[in-house]
XYZ file of C-alpha atoms in Angstrom:
457
model
C -13.889 -49.920 157.799
C -11.946 -50.763 160.969
C -14.015 -53.719 162.271
C -14.586 -55.034 158.738
C -10.844 -54.958 157.981
C -10.045 -56.669 161.271
C -12.598 -59.403 160.589
C -11.328 -59.935 157.059
C -7.693 -60.018 158.236
C -8.530 -62.526 160.986
C -10.344 -64.781 158.518
C -7.179 -65.305 156.450
C -4.755 -65.201 159.384
C -2.913 -61.930 158.663
C -2.621 -58.537 160.359
C -4.612 -55.482 159.207
C -1.494 -53.745 157.726
C -0.702 -56.872 155.703
C -4.316 -57.082 154.488
C -4.168 -53.410 153.441
C -0.951 -54.145 151.548
C -2.490 -57.196 149.853
C -5.534 -55.217 148.725
C -3.352 -52.451 147.277
C -1.093 -55.068 145.733
C -4.061 -56.780 144.039
C -5.209 -53.347 142.812
C -2.088 -53.169 140.619
C -3.843 -55.549 138.189
C -6.820 -53.290 137.301
C -4.425 -50.310 137.457
C -2.335 -52.017 134.775
C -5.401 -52.630 132.647
C -6.431 -48.944 132.854
C -2.909 -47.859 131.845
C -3.618 -49.150 128.334
C -6.314 -46.474 127.882
C -4.184 -43.489 128.980
C -3.428 -41.190 126.010
C 0.019 -39.839 125.196
C 3.486 -40.787 126.470
C 3.555 -37.951 129.027
C 0.149 -38.986 130.349
C 1.313 -42.575 130.710
C 4.491 -41.517 132.565
C 2.418 -39.422 134.980
C -0.168 -42.180 135.398
C 2.554 -44.770 136.184
C 4.217 -42.599 138.818
C 1.098 -41.141 140.417
C -0.730 -44.471 140.737
C 2.378 -46.054 142.241
C 2.668 -43.202 144.765
C -1.065 -43.397 145.575
C -0.967 -47.160 146.182
C 2.125 -46.696 148.383
C 0.288 -44.055 150.407
C -2.754 -46.330 150.859
C -0.605 -49.306 151.768
C 2.205 -47.844 153.903
C 1.172 -44.282 154.731
C 2.406 -40.834 153.679
C 5.972 -41.303 154.933
C 6.616 -44.102 152.442
C 6.749 -41.727 149.479
C 9.089 -39.412 151.401
C 11.333 -42.449 151.880
C 11.503 -43.011 148.121
C 12.545 -39.430 147.354
C 16.107 -39.851 148.717
C 17.411 -42.584 146.352
C 15.445 -41.139 143.419
C 16.942 -37.664 143.949
C 20.446 -39.049 144.500
C 20.329 -41.087 141.292
C 19.043 -38.239 139.153
C 21.471 -35.651 140.566
C 24.375 -38.063 140.021
C 23.356 -38.512 136.373
C 22.895 -34.753 135.949
C 26.122 -33.598 137.622
C 28.637 -36.453 137.304
C 27.769 -38.731 134.414
C 31.014 -40.702 134.353
C 30.737 -41.703 138.023
C 26.932 -41.658 138.298
C 26.641 -45.446 138.511
C 29.191 -45.790 141.325
C 27.816 -42.797 143.272
C 24.250 -44.090 143.018
C 25.257 -47.657 143.864
C 27.045 -46.624 147.063
C 24.565 -43.918 148.061
C 21.350 -45.848 147.358
C 22.652 -48.995 149.024
C 23.868 -46.958 151.990
C 20.427 -45.402 152.394
C 18.738 -48.805 152.073
C 21.024 -50.295 154.735
C 20.230 -47.380 157.072
C 16.505 -47.995 156.550
C 16.927 -51.722 157.161
C 18.681 -50.958 160.458
C 16.187 -48.286 161.510
C 12.993 -50.167 160.643
C 14.303 -53.704 161.382
C 11.946 -54.792 158.619
C 12.922 -58.453 158.814
C 11.503 -58.692 162.333
C 8.321 -56.934 161.193
C 7.841 -59.345 158.270
C 8.612 -62.328 160.468
C 5.955 -61.243 162.997
C 3.317 -60.589 160.333
C 3.891 -56.866 159.907
C 4.716 -54.853 156.784
C 6.535 -51.635 155.904
C 7.808 -49.785 152.846
C 11.350 -51.177 152.847
C 10.329 -53.980 150.457
C 9.294 -51.378 147.871
C 12.461 -49.403 148.659
C 14.539 -52.504 147.878
C 13.048 -52.684 144.366
C 13.454 -48.929 143.844
C 17.121 -49.146 144.871
C 17.886 -51.598 142.072
C 15.999 -49.506 139.528
C 17.787 -46.208 140.281
C 21.177 -47.967 140.309
C 20.662 -49.691 136.949
C 19.406 -46.436 135.393
C 22.478 -44.512 136.586
C 24.910 -47.257 135.510
C 23.322 -47.462 132.063
C 23.545 -43.680 131.690
C 27.251 -43.869 132.606
C 27.699 -46.662 130.044
C 26.172 -44.359 127.429
C 29.418 -42.403 127.069
C 31.574 -45.525 126.597
C 32.566 -46.840 123.189
C 30.636 -49.923 122.124
C 33.833 -51.872 121.454
C 34.520 -54.091 124.446
C 31.087 -53.669 126.010
C 29.091 -56.730 126.980
C 25.842 -57.444 125.152
C 23.754 -56.331 128.135
C 25.620 -53.003 128.239
C 25.048 -52.417 124.529
C 21.379 -53.295 124.868
C 20.503 -51.118 127.869
C 22.956 -48.178 127.729
C 21.320 -44.747 127.778
C 22.757 -42.080 125.514
C 20.277 -39.424 126.648
C 19.328 -38.329 130.170
C 15.717 -39.319 130.926
C 13.433 -36.385 131.704
C 12.168 -35.917 135.249
C 8.690 -37.121 134.245
C 10.129 -40.242 132.575
C 12.286 -40.935 135.625
C 9.347 -40.410 138.006
C 7.151 -42.856 136.055
C 9.928 -45.443 135.815
C 10.795 -45.339 139.521
C 7.271 -45.517 140.963
C 5.468 -47.463 138.225
C 2.767 -49.460 140.014
C 3.475 -52.828 138.364
C 6.860 -53.458 139.939
C 6.828 -50.950 142.769
C 5.757 -53.276 145.582
C 7.670 -56.493 144.866
C 9.282 -56.303 141.423
C 10.014 -57.532 138.872
C 12.887 -55.146 138.201
C 13.105 -53.924 134.601
C 15.291 -51.560 132.606
C 14.713 -47.869 131.875
C 15.160 -48.495 128.147
C 12.383 -51.115 128.132
C 10.142 -48.832 130.190
C 10.631 -45.934 127.752
C 9.957 -48.091 124.694
C 6.811 -49.506 126.318
C 5.496 -46.123 127.436
C 6.278 -44.393 124.137
C 5.130 -47.439 122.117
C 8.412 -48.029 120.357
C 10.346 -51.203 119.559
C 8.258 -54.342 120.003
C 5.373 -52.161 121.239
C 5.288 -50.047 118.061
C 2.760 -52.379 116.470
C -0.226 -54.043 118.104
C 0.692 -56.534 120.824
C -1.073 -59.845 121.506
C -3.956 -60.099 123.958
C -2.705 -60.398 127.546
C -5.963 -61.941 128.797
C -5.034 -65.639 128.939
C -1.518 -65.211 130.425
C -2.961 -62.750 132.972
C -5.651 -65.246 134.001
C -3.014 -67.983 134.253
C -0.941 -65.815 136.616
C -4.013 -64.968 138.729
C -5.020 -68.638 138.995
C -1.441 -69.527 139.931
C -1.503 -66.817 142.605
C -4.724 -68.233 144.057
C -3.327 -71.771 144.199
C -0.088 -70.561 145.805
C -1.906 -68.544 148.452
C -4.218 -71.472 149.195
C -1.287 -73.834 149.687
C 0.528 -71.324 151.882
C -2.508 -70.761 154.106
C -2.993 -74.536 154.390
C 0.638 -75.425 155.125
C 1.852 -72.513 157.287
C -0.112 -73.502 160.443
C 1.205 -77.066 160.109
C 4.866 -76.025 159.797
C 5.320 -72.829 161.855
C 8.765 -71.251 162.184
C 8.282 -71.114 165.957
C 8.768 -74.885 166.056
C 12.540 -74.437 165.606
C 12.750 -72.847 169.054
C 10.504 -75.383 170.786
C 11.828 -78.364 172.822
C 9.621 -80.705 170.746
C 11.735 -80.099 167.635
C 14.906 -81.211 169.433
C 13.193 -84.352 170.714
C 12.731 -85.592 167.160
C 15.279 -87.802 165.411
C 17.648 -86.598 162.679
C 15.434 -87.575 159.715
C 12.343 -86.025 161.282
C 14.191 -82.728 161.854
C 15.572 -82.796 158.313
C 12.087 -83.418 156.922
C 10.708 -80.503 158.950
C 13.416 -78.226 157.563
C 12.420 -79.260 154.043
C 8.724 -78.650 154.721
C 9.450 -75.297 156.373
C 11.322 -74.076 153.294
C 8.737 -75.617 150.954
C 5.906 -73.849 152.828
C 7.610 -70.441 152.900
C 8.228 -70.477 149.141
C 4.501 -70.514 148.346
C 4.177 -67.045 149.887
C 6.757 -65.706 147.443
C 5.171 -67.594 144.547
C 1.877 -65.845 145.368
C 3.432 -62.362 145.540
C 5.354 -62.767 142.289
C 2.338 -64.235 140.488
C 0.287 -61.108 141.309
C 3.148 -58.902 140.063
C 3.348 -61.015 136.933
C -0.369 -60.543 136.255
C -0.094 -56.749 136.700
C 2.892 -56.460 134.358
C 1.353 -58.749 131.720
C -2.028 -57.016 131.566
C -0.348 -53.637 131.075
C 1.647 -54.976 128.118
C 5.083 -54.352 129.658
C 5.596 -58.080 130.167
C 5.583 -58.741 126.410
C 9.052 -59.690 125.087
C 8.316 -60.660 121.495
C 7.487 -63.860 119.660
C 8.947 -67.344 119.897
C 10.734 -68.992 116.952
C 8.241 -71.864 116.935
C 5.693 -72.434 114.207
C 3.206 -70.926 114.687
C 4.981 -68.252 116.781
C 3.773 -67.752 120.346
C 3.793 -64.562 122.392
C 6.438 -64.432 125.135
C 5.889 -62.610 128.433
C 9.319 -63.167 130.010
C 9.839 -59.646 131.387
C 7.032 -60.210 133.881
C 8.255 -63.616 135.036
C 9.965 -63.686 138.403
C 9.665 -67.382 139.252
C 9.214 -70.795 137.667
C 7.530 -72.800 140.425
C 8.273 -76.268 139.027
C 11.743 -75.124 138.019
C 12.510 -74.326 141.668
C 10.883 -77.359 143.260
C 12.314 -79.824 140.709
C 15.668 -78.141 140.054
C 18.167 -80.705 138.833
C 21.078 -78.515 139.887
C 21.635 -75.592 142.248
C 23.143 -73.730 139.281
C 19.624 -73.568 137.791
C 18.090 -71.822 140.821
C 19.082 -68.213 139.942
C 17.439 -68.799 136.545
C 14.085 -69.774 138.051
C 13.904 -67.979 141.447
C 13.556 -64.187 141.759
C 14.559 -64.198 138.109
C 14.717 -60.462 137.424
C 16.759 -59.694 140.563
C 19.126 -62.546 139.641
C 19.472 -60.982 136.180
C 20.144 -57.574 137.766
C 22.831 -59.076 140.004
C 24.445 -60.763 137.006
C 24.488 -57.589 134.873
C 25.439 -55.033 137.518
C 27.532 -56.996 140.031
C 28.767 -60.411 138.848
C 29.832 -59.452 135.301
C 31.410 -56.200 136.491
C 33.557 -58.042 139.044
C 35.166 -60.139 136.300
C 38.516 -58.751 135.157
C 39.078 -58.596 131.414
C 40.724 -61.723 130.063
C 39.974 -63.760 133.197
C 37.313 -66.334 133.954
C 34.821 -65.850 136.808
C 35.346 -67.915 139.920
C 34.136 -68.409 143.472
C 35.125 -64.884 144.589
C 32.879 -63.238 141.977
C 30.011 -65.501 143.000
C 30.622 -64.821 146.698
C 30.788 -61.063 146.062
C 27.488 -61.177 144.193
C 25.806 -63.215 146.913
C 27.125 -60.806 149.556
C 25.556 -57.846 147.725
C 22.310 -59.826 147.533
C 22.466 -60.532 151.277
C 23.034 -56.854 152.129
C 20.202 -55.844 149.788
C 17.830 -58.105 151.752
C 18.979 -56.730 155.115
C 21.794 -56.957 157.655
C 20.380 -59.923 159.535
C 22.907 -62.721 160.158
C 20.458 -65.252 158.720
C 20.466 -63.494 155.337
C 24.256 -63.324 155.189
C 24.655 -66.963 156.241
C 22.059 -68.042 153.667
C 23.795 -66.294 150.766
C 27.244 -67.567 151.767
C 25.665 -71.015 151.951
C 24.121 -70.514 148.516
C 27.553 -69.705 147.029
C 28.861 -72.977 148.476
C 25.749 -74.797 147.266
C 26.112 -73.587 143.667
C 29.824 -74.393 143.474
C 29.287 -77.864 144.955
C 26.559 -78.504 142.393
C 28.929 -77.468 139.609
C 31.374 -80.151 140.739
C 28.715 -82.857 140.549
C 27.630 -81.566 137.125
C 31.217 -81.726 135.807
C 31.470 -85.334 136.964
C 28.131 -86.035 135.330
C 29.296 -84.613 131.997
C 32.619 -86.451 132.141
C 31.210 -90.003 132.365
C 30.063 -91.860 129.261
C 28.096 -94.603 131.029
C 24.411 -93.652 130.828
C 23.496 -95.414 134.093
C 26.259 -93.670 136.035
C 25.323 -90.369 134.441
C 21.699 -90.854 135.549
C 22.855 -91.672 139.090
C 24.944 -88.480 139.210
C 22.004 -86.460 137.844
C 19.783 -87.815 140.627
C 22.494 -87.072 143.209
C 22.662 -83.478 141.978
C 18.874 -83.179 142.320
C 18.956 -84.662 145.849
C 21.937 -82.469 146.761
C 20.083 -79.330 145.634
C 16.941 -80.330 147.525
C 18.893 -81.001 150.709
C 21.190 -77.969 150.747
C 18.577 -75.451 149.551
C 16.017 -76.271 152.227
C 18.679 -76.560 154.930
C 20.185 -73.186 153.940
C 16.921 -71.270 153.661
C 16.152 -71.728 157.375
C 18.578 -68.860 158.007
C 16.621 -66.717 155.530
C 13.475 -67.350 157.558
C 14.541 -67.248 161.219
C 17.079 -64.404 160.616
C 18.881 -64.468 163.979
C 22.391 -65.893 164.291
C 21.509 -68.049 167.284
C 18.405 -69.636 165.731
C 20.150 -70.197 162.389
C 23.100 -72.003 163.935
C 20.803 -73.981 166.246
C 18.748 -75.239 163.284
C 21.895 -76.116 161.334
C 23.413 -77.848 164.348
C 20.215 -79.861 164.853
C 20.996 -81.724 161.614
C 24.757 -81.816 162.263
C 25.546 -79.093 159.685
C 24.884 -81.589 156.906
C 23.969 -78.853 154.399
C 27.298 -77.098 155.008
C 29.511 -80.178 155.163
C 28.194 -81.800 151.969
C 29.012 -78.818 149.656
C 32.477 -78.450 151.219
C 33.147 -82.172 150.722
C 32.014 -81.868 147.087
C 34.388 -78.940 146.536
C 37.301 -80.824 148.118
C 36.571 -83.964 146.110
C 36.289 -81.818 142.985
C 39.917 -80.743 143.493
C 41.027 -84.352 143.956
C 38.939 -86.103 141.284
C 39.066 -83.680 138.401
C 37.230 -84.894 135.299
C 39.364 -85.093 132.193
C 38.892 -82.188 129.824
C 37.384 -83.087 126.500
C 39.944 -82.545 123.716
C 39.221 -79.576 121.494
C 38.647 -80.266 117.859
C 41.741 -79.347 115.843
C 41.362 -76.822 113.090
C 41.738 -78.155 109.596
C 44.976 -76.969 108.045
């Protein structure tokens, strides 16, 4: 298989390890289809965990599964021995282990150079064991005062080892997400809740996700040679004028996103075909099946976002939801409104989860600025009554999001501090200055609050 794999990898411009990963990743779709035929809840738990472990072994080697044992064992022991503090212990321990692996494997450099390792799967597993432990800790709290997400996902009973094993290594989300909750996994596996009765056919939505994946991969393979990251360190880039450099930054970010769209579309197909992606029926007439649990990205929603505030709702959706439930909302003190510090704290956790590269940290700090600047423009937009002016402000918010997002994401791609600052400096830090100016102007030109309707006496 060696020469054949090398020839196949060369034909699509990837390394042999990446090709092996892609083949195993694509295999999650038929694996999901076969899951539907496995009898009994215990059989399905074992099938989910064993197939996930087998695909990890084929993709990353035997050591990958040994890597996953540490956070899985920590999370389960914390739930077993210290329920009240299990969430905090697992959060700190699992994140600490992930950071150590990021430092040891330097996975960002491997991905950047066309390599692959198991830390991507470990990132997903980290979120899953943390949410499971936190929800088990929430299970002993009184419902009064809990947020809706806590009430919905809290676990009153400790999952069995087989249930936990299947949840952690389940093939559908093991490689690249989407992250889902233990309670949903148990209901799906045991055919309870919305899965108690027959579910709609997953064929058409699965085919749609596969077609989308093919289009995304095709666009990425077409665009990536035309807009290589290496150009940012070449003298030619710095010979261009401001607008040419800014355009290249946009195209670089635009090109890179199609790789993620491809990955998440394959994951979506695997989750849908297994049935786990089903989330119920719409309120429309006639009702339509919804597959929201499998959705990790809305391609048009990202590329045509009218506001930076919308981006967490359409990009890496399930991780954004996890961050909201388990970081952002838990940083808000009772009786107080969330502000910039909660957003910055959440983005910092997201940056550390991705890796300790300066480019990641700079990108997520930038994204906090970007979102808050967009909120200012939106408040102005809502405050004006003139339809023309409102349309102008809406367009400015769209242009602002386009500019700052693609400027900021260069750091996410090049990773190093020097290259990130050099790319930002090449366009005079426009994507940093504009959000700061918006925030400053927002403190000077505050839109009038709309009067609240008085209660009838």
